[in-house]
């Protein structure tokens, strides 16, 4: 689960990580009032959306007067950043920047520990730094048994600074950020940029946090911050129906029984130069209602041109699955072609039941996949 910058900064402040004063606004008039209340000469107006790339998209602007605040707020509110509309902005005291740094702590599943990353190249181009000059990003494993004792955080801080004042400040921020991660079950806590001001003070001027969905039940105050996207709403709906669903953005909707078979289906679609629209595991069942719910979920995606149903009948017999599909499609009105592959117990009987339906029936997984890709490309 992701949260907004202003929410992450509130958590930072609660854990004694230095941040600038801020006020959340939903209108240009609120932004002008916030400028007056902050009572500082220069403010930053920042779009609050759950995605990156705000600066390059025009979602971050400076203002030093009520008129500029209003004009910039009106310019930011309502724009879309990566197709997400901006409905709120953060007005915050601008930092006088001497140097920008990067800092984050992320869960590293390979080592089963947290990974601390630091760089003297902070800012909006940190992705390019990671791609072109990865050696400029310093990485330190945090031993889960030791945590962040003074000797570790001071040693780490020397990778960026030699001034003992800055060493102590960075050491404190590392300790606080790690404590925040542990106590909130976060999977990522990022400060980009971590700014050094002319008076040699470190300040977090941006904040990003994500949390482990499986641990949210332990943190109701954080779970309450969840603002699902349309795709996340679909995933939640699918979960309530007993499905596993992940949106992928392609044109071939997949309905499969079994996670391993679903992964293999997507791999084969890619092999034949198609693009899977989703991962959807409906589990083992011939229940026609389940198929109806799954189809409705797939057809909500306007990019889907073909649906591929790939079923392995083990304990569930293929003739039962076929009857379930026929009942389901009596309730579904769609012009989108549907390809079905049945294999396993009573597969010949199952395919015979579907023979005179409007469904495209394939004997093998390869045949079904090629058929779906060709239909998507309108070459079948």
mmCIF file of C-alpha atoms in Angstrom:
data_model
loop_
_atom_site.group_PDB
_atom_site.id
_atom_site.type_symbol
_atom_site.label_atom_id
_atom_site.label_comp_id
_atom_site.label_asym_id
_atom_site.label_seq_id
_atom_site.Cartn_x
_atom_site.Cartn_y
_atom_site.Cartn_z
ATOM 1 C CA UNK A 1 0.000 0.000 0.000
ATOM 2 C CA UNK A 2 1.249 3.476 -0.941
ATOM 3 C CA UNK A 3 0.579 6.723 0.876
ATOM 4 C CA UNK A 4 0.927 10.353 -0.179
ATOM 5 C CA UNK A 5 3.971 12.505 0.498
ATOM 6 C CA UNK A 6 2.169 14.642 3.081
ATOM 7 C CA UNK A 7 1.112 11.516 4.990
ATOM 8 C CA UNK A 8 4.636 10.091 4.915
ATOM 9 C CA UNK A 9 6.025 13.403 6.175
ATOM 10 C CA UNK A 10 3.585 13.350 9.085
ATOM 11 C CA UNK A 11 4.987 9.938 10.022
ATOM 12 C CA UNK A 12 8.536 11.279 9.582
ATOM 13 C CA UNK A 13 7.808 14.156 11.956
ATOM 14 C CA UNK A 14 6.349 11.752 14.528
ATOM 15 C CA UNK A 15 9.668 9.863 14.475
ATOM 16 C CA UNK A 16 11.795 13.014 14.776
ATOM 17 C CA UNK A 17 12.969 13.077 11.165
ATOM 18 C CA UNK A 18 13.386 16.770 10.203
ATOM 19 C CA UNK A 19 10.809 18.060 7.681
ATOM 20 C CA UNK A 20 9.562 21.495 6.664
ATOM 21 C CA UNK A 21 6.218 22.967 7.745
ATOM 22 C CA UNK A 22 3.386 21.963 5.431
ATOM 23 C CA UNK A 23 -0.359 22.448 4.814
ATOM 24 C CA UNK A 24 -2.544 20.283 2.578
ATOM 25 C CA UNK A 25 -4.916 22.161 0.236
ATOM 26 C CA UNK A 26 -7.692 21.199 -2.168
ATOM 27 C CA UNK A 27 -8.337 24.570 -3.826
ATOM 28 C CA UNK A 28 -6.295 27.564 -4.980
ATOM 29 C CA UNK A 29 -7.910 29.753 -2.297
ATOM 30 C CA UNK A 30 -6.860 27.270 0.387
ATOM 31 C CA UNK A 31 -3.316 27.427 -1.002
ATOM 32 C CA UNK A 32 -3.280 31.246 -0.700
ATOM 33 C CA UNK A 33 -4.486 30.952 2.901
ATOM 34 C CA UNK A 34 -1.798 28.335 3.596
ATOM 35 C CA UNK A 35 0.866 30.702 2.242
ATOM 36 C CA UNK A 36 -0.309 33.357 4.681
ATOM 37 C CA UNK A 37 -0.363 30.926 7.627
ATOM 38 C CA UNK A 38 3.110 29.550 6.895
ATOM 39 C CA UNK A 39 4.417 33.147 6.885
ATOM 40 C CA UNK A 40 7.573 32.381 4.902
ATOM 41 C CA UNK A 41 8.920 34.227 1.823
ATOM 42 C CA UNK A 42 9.023 31.214 -0.493
ATOM 43 C CA UNK A 43 6.845 28.112 -0.693
ATOM 44 C CA UNK A 44 6.684 25.004 -2.855
ATOM 45 C CA UNK A 45 3.382 23.761 -4.262
ATOM 46 C CA UNK A 46 3.493 20.000 -4.839
ATOM 47 C CA UNK A 47 0.887 17.807 -6.502
ATOM 48 C CA UNK A 48 -0.146 14.912 -4.281
ATOM 49 C CA UNK A 49 -0.552 11.792 -6.410
ATOM 50 C CA UNK A 50 0.460 8.188 -5.791
ATOM 51 C CA UNK A 51 3.055 8.102 -8.559
ATOM 52 C CA UNK A 52 6.467 9.532 -9.386
ATOM 53 C CA UNK A 53 7.539 12.008 -12.029
ATOM 54 C CA UNK A 54 5.692 14.998 -10.584
ATOM 55 C CA UNK A 55 8.486 17.481 -11.185
ATOM 56 C CA UNK A 56 8.919 16.627 -14.864
ATOM 57 C CA UNK A 57 5.126 16.709 -15.348
ATOM 58 C CA UNK A 58 4.771 20.239 -13.967
ATOM 59 C CA UNK A 59 3.386 19.143 -10.617
ATOM 60 C CA UNK A 60 5.914 21.052 -8.489
ATOM 61 C CA UNK A 61 6.175 24.864 -8.560
ATOM 62 C CA UNK A 62 7.697 27.657 -6.460
ATOM 63 C CA UNK A 63 5.821 30.789 -5.398
ATOM 64 C CA UNK A 64 6.818 33.903 -3.458
ATOM 65 C CA UNK A 65 3.558 35.889 -3.438
ATOM 66 C CA UNK A 66 -0.176 35.244 -2.969
ATOM 67 C CA UNK A 67 -0.743 35.903 -6.686
ATOM 68 C CA UNK A 68 1.850 33.341 -7.760
ATOM 69 C CA UNK A 69 0.545 30.844 -5.223
ATOM 70 C CA UNK A 70 -2.964 31.113 -6.641
ATOM 71 C CA UNK A 71 -1.822 30.956 -10.267
ATOM 72 C CA UNK A 72 0.438 27.946 -9.665
ATOM 73 C CA UNK A 73 -2.194 26.139 -7.583
ATOM 74 C CA UNK A 74 -4.740 26.584 -10.381
ATOM 75 C CA UNK A 75 -2.159 25.312 -12.884
ATOM 76 C CA UNK A 76 -1.465 22.150 -10.872
ATOM 77 C CA UNK A 77 -4.961 21.227 -9.680
ATOM 78 C CA UNK A 78 -6.806 19.214 -12.303
ATOM 79 C CA UNK A 79 -3.817 18.174 -14.407
ATOM 80 C CA UNK A 80 -3.080 14.483 -14.852
ATOM 81 C CA UNK A 81 0.228 12.892 -13.924
ATOM 82 C CA UNK A 82 0.570 9.434 -15.485
ATOM 83 C CA UNK A 83 -3.221 9.455 -16.001
ATOM 84 C CA UNK A 84 -3.906 10.249 -12.331
ATOM 85 C CA UNK A 85 -5.826 13.533 -11.790
ATOM 86 C CA UNK A 86 -4.434 15.915 -9.185
ATOM 87 C CA UNK A 87 -7.124 16.806 -6.626
ATOM 88 C CA UNK A 88 -4.910 18.148 -3.817
ATOM 89 C CA UNK A 89 -1.639 20.006 -3.380
ATOM 90 C CA UNK A 90 0.828 20.371 -0.565
ATOM 91 C CA UNK A 91 2.004 23.885 0.280
ATOM 92 C CA UNK A 92 5.275 23.674 2.166
ATOM 93 C CA UNK A 93 8.110 25.954 3.212
ATOM 94 C CA UNK A 94 10.817 25.949 0.542
ATOM 95 C CA UNK A 95 14.251 24.705 1.546
ATOM 96 C CA UNK A 96 17.428 26.640 0.747
ATOM 97 C CA UNK A 97 19.401 23.883 -0.968
ATOM 98 C CA UNK A 98 23.161 23.611 -0.706
ATOM 99 C CA UNK A 99 23.330 19.941 -1.814
ATOM 100 C CA UNK A 100 20.893 17.092 -2.489
ATOM 101 C CA UNK A 101 21.307 13.479 -1.363
ATOM 102 C CA UNK A 102 19.323 10.267 -1.685
ATOM 103 C CA UNK A 103 18.399 7.883 1.114
ATOM 104 C CA UNK A 104 16.085 4.894 1.377
ATOM 105 C CA UNK A 105 15.524 1.694 3.321
ATOM 106 C CA UNK A 106 13.823 -1.162 1.494
ATOM 107 C CA UNK A 107 13.045 -4.772 2.361
ATOM 108 C CA UNK A 108 15.564 -7.013 0.579
ATOM 109 C CA UNK A 109 13.934 -10.418 0.149
ATOM 110 C CA UNK A 110 17.158 -12.012 -1.073
ATOM 111 C CA UNK A 111 18.975 -11.416 2.212
ATOM 112 C CA UNK A 112 15.813 -11.377 4.390
ATOM 113 C CA UNK A 113 16.853 -8.036 5.836
ATOM 114 C CA UNK A 114 16.498 -4.309 5.252
ATOM 115 C CA UNK A 115 18.757 -2.634 2.702
ATOM 116 C CA UNK A 116 19.935 0.923 3.343
ATOM 117 C CA UNK A 117 20.841 2.924 0.236
ATOM 118 C CA UNK A 118 22.615 6.283 0.165
ATOM 119 C CA UNK A 119 23.843 8.495 -2.645
ATOM 120 C CA UNK A 120 25.331 11.966 -3.036
ATOM 121 C CA UNK A 121 23.254 12.278 -6.241
ATOM 122 C CA UNK A 122 19.748 12.939 -4.974
ATOM 123 C CA UNK A 123 16.862 14.522 -6.858
ATOM 124 C CA UNK A 124 14.610 13.775 -9.802
ATOM 125 C CA UNK A 125 17.291 11.981 -11.840
ATOM 126 C CA UNK A 126 18.127 9.316 -9.262
ATOM 127 C CA UNK A 127 16.733 6.603 -11.590
ATOM 128 C CA UNK A 128 19.244 7.643 -14.247
ATOM 129 C CA UNK A 129 22.036 7.521 -11.650
ATOM 130 C CA UNK A 130 20.987 3.991 -10.682
ATOM 131 C CA UNK A 131 20.974 2.964 -14.345
ATOM 132 C CA UNK A 132 24.113 4.704 -15.626
ATOM 133 C CA UNK A 133 26.381 4.937 -12.569
ATOM 134 C CA UNK A 134 25.148 2.383 -10.010
ATOM 135 C CA UNK A 135 28.481 2.557 -8.200
ATOM 136 C CA UNK A 136 27.427 6.005 -6.943
ATOM 137 C CA UNK A 137 24.688 4.408 -4.839
ATOM 138 C CA UNK A 138 26.059 2.916 -1.619
ATOM 139 C CA UNK A 139 24.245 -0.131 -0.230
ATOM 140 C CA UNK A 140 24.390 -1.469 3.330
ATOM 141 C CA UNK A 141 22.624 -4.528 4.710
ATOM 142 C CA UNK A 142 21.023 -3.953 8.114
ATOM 143 C CA UNK A 143 21.427 -7.033 10.283
ATOM 144 C CA UNK A 144 17.934 -7.754 11.716
ATOM 145 C CA UNK A 145 19.503 -9.001 14.952
ATOM 146 C CA UNK A 146 21.659 -5.888 15.449
ATOM 147 C CA UNK A 147 19.462 -3.211 13.948
ATOM 148 C CA UNK A 148 21.100 0.208 13.714
ATOM 149 C CA UNK A 149 23.580 0.663 16.585
ATOM 150 C CA UNK A 150 25.715 3.823 16.722
ATOM 151 C CA UNK A 151 28.846 2.178 15.319
ATOM 152 C CA UNK A 152 26.918 1.054 12.217
ATOM 153 C CA UNK A 153 25.092 4.312 11.479
ATOM 154 C CA UNK A 154 28.242 6.416 11.975
ATOM 155 C CA UNK A 155 30.249 4.137 9.696
ATOM 156 C CA UNK A 156 27.521 4.380 7.057
ATOM 157 C CA UNK A 157 27.285 8.171 7.391
ATOM 158 C CA UNK A 158 31.000 8.493 6.549
ATOM 159 C CA UNK A 159 30.157 7.339 3.013
ATOM 160 C CA UNK A 160 28.599 10.783 2.442
ATOM 161 C CA UNK A 161 30.184 13.130 4.985
ATOM 162 C CA UNK A 162 33.360 13.816 6.967
ATOM 163 C CA UNK A 163 31.982 16.638 9.140
ATOM 164 C CA UNK A 164 31.076 15.160 12.552
ATOM 165 C CA UNK A 165 28.020 17.435 12.804
ATOM 166 C CA UNK A 166 26.603 15.950 9.607
ATOM 167 C CA UNK A 167 27.686 12.451 10.609
ATOM 168 C CA UNK A 168 25.598 12.760 13.788
ATOM 169 C CA UNK A 169 22.593 14.157 11.940
ATOM 170 C CA UNK A 170 22.590 11.429 9.307
ATOM 171 C CA UNK A 171 23.144 8.774 11.978
ATOM 172 C CA UNK A 172 20.042 10.012 13.804
ATOM 173 C CA UNK A 173 17.936 10.032 10.602
ATOM 174 C CA UNK A 174 19.006 6.469 9.734
ATOM 175 C CA UNK A 175 18.044 5.244 13.212
ATOM 176 C CA UNK A 176 14.690 7.031 13.087
ATOM 177 C CA UNK A 177 13.820 5.857 9.581
ATOM 178 C CA UNK A 178 14.638 2.243 10.417
ATOM 179 C CA UNK A 179 12.568 2.422 13.600
ATOM 180 C CA UNK A 180 9.669 3.858 11.593
ATOM 181 C CA UNK A 181 9.930 1.011 9.078
ATOM 182 C CA UNK A 182 9.947 -1.678 11.741
ATOM 183 C CA UNK A 183 7.107 -0.255 13.803
ATOM 184 C CA UNK A 184 4.800 0.315 10.826
ATOM 185 C CA UNK A 185 5.706 -2.809 8.810
ATOM 186 C CA UNK A 186 6.771 -0.643 5.874
ATOM 187 C CA UNK A 187 8.395 -2.237 2.843
ATOM 188 C CA UNK A 188 9.959 1.035 1.652
ATOM 189 C CA UNK A 189 10.862 4.370 3.245
ATOM 190 C CA UNK A 190 12.535 6.867 0.903
ATOM 191 C CA UNK A 191 13.848 10.424 1.226
ATOM 192 C CA UNK A 192 14.599 11.993 -2.144
ATOM 193 C CA UNK A 193 16.017 14.476 -1.866
ATOM 194 C CA UNK A 194 17.559 14.647 1.568
ATOM 195 C CA UNK A 195 18.679 18.272 1.497
ATOM 196 C CA UNK A 196 21.697 19.931 3.070
ATOM 197 C CA UNK A 197 20.938 23.599 3.794
ATOM 198 C CA UNK A 198 23.544 26.412 3.934
ATOM 199 C CA UNK A 199 23.573 26.240 7.751
ATOM 200 C CA UNK A 200 24.609 22.544 7.487
ATOM 201 C CA UNK A 201 21.259 21.060 8.483
ATOM 202 C CA UNK A 202 19.802 17.932 6.878
ATOM 203 C CA UNK A 203 16.092 18.084 5.982
ATOM 204 C CA UNK A 204 13.775 15.577 4.300
ATOM 205 C CA UNK A 205 12.009 17.663 1.650
ATOM 206 C CA UNK A 206 10.249 14.711 0.051
ATOM 207 C CA UNK A 207 8.994 11.416 1.451
ATOM 208 C CA UNK A 208 7.756 8.135 0.067
ATOM 209 C CA UNK A 209 6.504 5.088 1.953
ATOM 210 C CA UNK A 210 4.870 1.795 1.051
ATOM 211 C CA UNK A 211 3.539 -0.820 3.457
ATOM 212 C CA UNK A 212 3.136 -4.585 3.539
ATOM 213 C CA UNK A 213 -0.537 -5.274 2.781
ATOM 214 C CA UNK A 214 -0.396 -8.463 4.844
ATOM 215 C CA UNK A 215 0.495 -6.476 7.984
ATOM 216 C CA UNK A 216 -2.074 -3.688 7.668
ATOM 217 C CA UNK A 217 -4.404 -5.405 10.142
ATOM 218 C CA UNK A 218 -1.866 -4.493 12.813
ATOM 219 C CA UNK A 219 -1.934 -0.805 11.839
ATOM 220 C CA UNK A 220 -5.534 0.400 11.452
ATOM 221 C CA UNK A 221 -4.405 4.037 11.478
ATOM 222 C CA UNK A 222 -2.256 3.383 8.397
ATOM 223 C CA UNK A 223 -4.793 1.107 6.700
ATOM 224 C CA UNK A 224 -7.273 3.998 6.958
ATOM 225 C CA UNK A 225 -5.018 6.010 4.608
ATOM 226 C CA UNK A 226 -5.524 3.545 1.739
ATOM 227 C CA UNK A 227 -6.756 5.215 -1.466
ATOM 228 C CA UNK A 228 -7.153 2.426 -4.029
ATOM 229 C CA UNK A 229 -6.711 3.067 -7.724
ATOM 230 C CA UNK A 230 -9.285 1.652 -10.139
ATOM 231 C CA UNK A 231 -7.070 -1.382 -10.706
ATOM 232 C CA UNK A 232 -6.608 -1.912 -6.972
ATOM 233 C CA UNK A 233 -10.386 -1.768 -6.568
ATOM 234 C CA UNK A 234 -10.676 -4.545 -9.143
ATOM 235 C CA UNK A 235 -8.070 -6.614 -7.303
ATOM 236 C CA UNK A 236 -9.964 -6.131 -4.047
ATOM 237 C CA UNK A 237 -13.247 -7.128 -5.713
ATOM 238 C CA UNK A 238 -11.586 -10.212 -7.189
ATOM 239 C CA UNK A 239 -10.235 -11.202 -3.794
ATOM 240 C CA UNK A 240 -13.730 -10.974 -2.314
ATOM 241 C CA UNK A 241 -14.883 -13.491 -4.965
ATOM 242 C CA UNK A 242 -12.050 -15.884 -4.154
ATOM 243 C CA UNK A 243 -9.878 -14.962 -7.164
ATOM 244 C CA UNK A 244 -6.275 -13.859 -7.472
ATOM 245 C CA UNK A 245 -6.173 -10.964 -9.960
ATOM 246 C CA UNK A 246 -3.419 -8.631 -11.147
ATOM 247 C CA UNK A 247 -3.855 -6.113 -13.971
ATOM 248 C CA UNK A 248 -1.043 -6.182 -16.571
ATOM 249 C CA UNK A 249 -2.259 -3.854 -19.334
ATOM 250 C CA UNK A 250 -2.309 -6.160 -22.377
ATOM 251 C CA UNK A 251 -5.134 -7.190 -24.717
ATOM 252 C CA UNK A 252 -5.608 -10.919 -23.952
ATOM 253 C CA UNK A 253 -7.674 -11.513 -20.829
ATOM 254 C CA UNK A 254 -6.686 -14.715 -19.038
ATOM 255 C CA UNK A 255 -8.938 -16.927 -16.905
ATOM 256 C CA UNK A 256 -7.057 -19.917 -15.531
ATOM 257 C CA UNK A 257 -7.448 -22.409 -12.682
ATOM 258 C CA UNK A 258 -4.178 -22.552 -10.770
ATOM 259 C CA UNK A 259 -1.416 -20.002 -10.237
ATOM 260 C CA UNK A 260 1.311 -22.078 -11.908
ATOM 261 C CA UNK A 261 -0.815 -22.693 -14.996
ATOM 262 C CA UNK A 262 -1.708 -18.987 -15.080
ATOM 263 C CA UNK A 263 1.989 -18.044 -15.101
ATOM 264 C CA UNK A 264 2.703 -20.585 -17.851
ATOM 265 C CA UNK A 265 -0.226 -19.210 -19.869
ATOM 266 C CA UNK A 266 1.125 -15.668 -19.683
ATOM 267 C CA UNK A 267 4.600 -16.883 -20.667
ATOM 268 C CA UNK A 268 3.190 -18.642 -23.725
ATOM 269 C CA UNK A 269 1.184 -15.569 -24.744
ATOM 270 C CA UNK A 270 4.392 -13.523 -24.647
ATOM 271 C CA UNK A 271 6.225 -16.226 -26.619
ATOM 272 C CA UNK A 272 3.676 -15.890 -29.417
ATOM 273 C CA UNK A 273 4.107 -12.092 -29.313
ATOM 274 C CA UNK A 274 0.868 -11.368 -27.502
ATOM 275 C CA UNK A 275 0.316 -9.277 -24.387
ATOM 276 C CA UNK A 276 -1.562 -10.718 -21.391
ATOM 277 C CA UNK A 277 -4.081 -8.292 -19.912
ATOM 278 C CA UNK A 278 -4.020 -9.845 -16.485
ATOM 279 C CA UNK A 279 -3.174 -12.668 -14.140
ATOM 280 C CA UNK A 280 -6.428 -14.310 -12.992
ATOM 281 C CA UNK A 281 -6.516 -17.545 -11.016
ATOM 282 C CA UNK A 282 -10.128 -18.606 -10.374
ATOM 283 C CA UNK A 283 -9.173 -21.724 -8.437
ATOM 284 C CA UNK A 284 -10.602 -25.193 -8.951
ATOM 285 C CA UNK A 285 -14.343 -25.045 -9.560
ATOM 286 C CA UNK A 286 -16.952 -25.684 -12.227
ATOM 287 C CA UNK A 287 -19.326 -23.159 -10.613
ATOM 288 C CA UNK A 288 -20.926 -21.146 -13.423
ATOM 289 C CA UNK A 289 -21.392 -18.120 -11.143
ATOM 290 C CA UNK A 290 -17.659 -18.021 -10.597
ATOM 291 C CA UNK A 291 -17.091 -17.898 -14.351
ATOM 292 C CA UNK A 292 -19.662 -15.096 -14.686
ATOM 293 C CA UNK A 293 -17.927 -13.020 -12.011
ATOM 294 C CA UNK A 294 -14.540 -13.653 -13.623
ATOM 295 C CA UNK A 295 -15.767 -12.710 -17.104
ATOM 296 C CA UNK A 296 -17.371 -9.504 -15.838
ATOM 297 C CA UNK A 297 -14.096 -8.632 -14.156
ATOM 298 C CA UNK A 298 -12.145 -9.203 -17.384
ATOM 299 C CA UNK A 299 -14.635 -7.301 -19.543
ATOM 300 C CA UNK A 300 -14.331 -4.210 -17.319
ATOM 301 C CA UNK A 301 -10.918 -3.769 -18.947
ATOM 302 C CA UNK A 302 -11.520 -1.797 -22.141
ATOM 303 C CA UNK A 303 -8.169 -2.992 -23.559
ATOM 304 C CA UNK A 304 -9.220 -6.661 -23.598
ATOM 305 C CA UNK A 305 -9.803 -7.875 -27.185
ATOM 306 C CA UNK A 306 -9.840 -11.638 -26.533
ATOM 307 C CA UNK A 307 -10.436 -13.844 -23.499
ATOM 308 C CA UNK A 308 -8.413 -17.046 -23.109
ATOM 309 C CA UNK A 309 -9.862 -19.612 -20.702
ATOM 310 C CA UNK A 310 -7.287 -22.280 -19.859
ATOM 311 C CA UNK A 311 -8.602 -25.031 -17.590
ATOM 312 C CA UNK A 312 -6.929 -28.163 -16.287
ATOM 313 C CA UNK A 313 -9.485 -30.663 -15.022
ATOM 314 C CA UNK A 314 -8.031 -32.707 -12.222
ATOM 315 C CA UNK A 315 -10.476 -33.422 -9.423
ATOM 316 C CA UNK A 316 -12.883 -31.094 -11.256
ATOM 317 C CA UNK A 317 -13.997 -32.911 -14.434
ATOM 318 C CA UNK A 318 -13.800 -31.139 -17.796
ATOM 319 C CA UNK A 319 -17.437 -31.986 -18.667
ATOM 320 C CA UNK A 320 -18.551 -30.266 -15.460
ATOM 321 C CA UNK A 321 -16.398 -27.256 -16.376
ATOM 322 C CA UNK A 322 -17.884 -27.186 -19.881
ATOM 323 C CA UNK A 323 -21.419 -27.213 -18.512
ATOM 324 C CA UNK A 324 -20.460 -24.427 -16.130
ATOM 325 C CA UNK A 325 -19.084 -22.375 -19.028
ATOM 326 C CA UNK A 326 -22.236 -22.889 -21.118
ATOM 327 C CA UNK A 327 -24.467 -21.771 -18.233
ATOM 328 C CA UNK A 328 -22.221 -18.781 -17.598
ATOM 329 C CA UNK A 329 -22.277 -17.568 -21.192
ATOM 330 C CA UNK A 330 -26.064 -17.724 -21.227
ATOM 331 C CA UNK A 331 -25.811 -14.771 -18.819
ATOM 332 C CA UNK A 332 -22.994 -12.911 -20.579
ATOM 333 C CA UNK A 333 -23.606 -10.798 -23.667
ATOM 334 C CA UNK A 334 -20.309 -9.930 -25.344
ATOM 335 C CA UNK A 335 -18.877 -9.740 -28.856
ATOM 336 C CA UNK A 336 -15.352 -10.366 -27.587
ATOM 337 C CA UNK A 337 -14.047 -13.749 -28.843
ATOM 338 C CA UNK A 338 -13.471 -16.350 -26.145
ATOM 339 C CA UNK A 339 -10.960 -19.171 -26.609
ATOM 340 C CA UNK A 340 -11.288 -22.241 -24.376
ATOM 341 C CA UNK A 341 -8.754 -24.980 -23.764
ATOM 342 C CA UNK A 342 -9.831 -27.923 -21.600
ATOM 343 C CA UNK A 343 -7.512 -30.746 -20.640
ATOM 344 C CA UNK A 344 -7.584 -33.449 -18.005
ATOM 345 C CA UNK A 345 -10.383 -35.678 -16.735
ATOM 346 C CA UNK A 346 -13.133 -36.148 -19.353
ATOM 347 C CA UNK A 347 -11.523 -33.550 -21.650
ATOM 348 C CA UNK A 348 -12.942 -35.049 -24.872
ATOM 349 C CA UNK A 349 -16.447 -35.002 -23.436
ATOM 350 C CA UNK A 350 -15.956 -31.426 -22.273
ATOM 351 C CA UNK A 351 -14.773 -30.263 -25.698
ATOM 352 C CA UNK A 352 -17.696 -32.077 -27.355
ATOM 353 C CA UNK A 353 -20.152 -30.142 -25.168
ATOM 354 C CA UNK A 354 -18.606 -26.836 -26.317
ATOM 355 C CA UNK A 355 -18.400 -27.815 -29.983
ATOM 356 C CA UNK A 356 -21.591 -26.075 -31.133
ATOM 357 C CA UNK A 357 -21.216 -23.011 -28.901
ATOM 358 C CA UNK A 358 -19.897 -19.615 -29.993
ATOM 359 C CA UNK A 359 -16.683 -20.303 -28.070
ATOM 360 C CA UNK A 360 -13.415 -21.078 -29.884
ATOM 361 C CA UNK A 361 -12.309 -24.505 -28.637
ATOM 362 C CA UNK A 362 -8.665 -25.642 -28.765
ATOM 363 C CA UNK A 363 -7.170 -29.064 -28.068
ATOM 364 C CA UNK A 364 -3.786 -27.922 -26.734
ATOM 365 C CA UNK A 365 -2.397 -25.011 -24.790
ATOM 366 C CA UNK A 366 -0.194 -23.922 -27.702
ATOM 367 C CA UNK A 367 -3.117 -24.023 -30.114
ATOM 368 C CA UNK A 368 -5.316 -22.013 -27.728
ATOM 369 C CA UNK A 369 -2.638 -19.407 -27.164
ATOM 370 C CA UNK A 370 -1.858 -18.960 -30.872
ATOM 371 C CA UNK A 371 -5.574 -18.717 -31.567
ATOM 372 C CA UNK A 372 -6.010 -16.012 -28.890
ATOM 373 C CA UNK A 373 -3.017 -13.994 -30.112
ATOM 374 C CA UNK A 374 -4.187 -14.208 -33.741
ATOM 375 C CA UNK A 375 -7.710 -13.133 -32.768
ATOM 376 C CA UNK A 376 -6.270 -10.195 -30.845
ATOM 377 C CA UNK A 377 -4.292 -9.251 -33.966
ATOM 378 C CA UNK A 378 -7.357 -9.978 -36.149
ATOM 379 C CA UNK A 379 -5.434 -12.460 -38.235
ATOM 380 C CA UNK A 380 -7.348 -15.619 -37.289
#
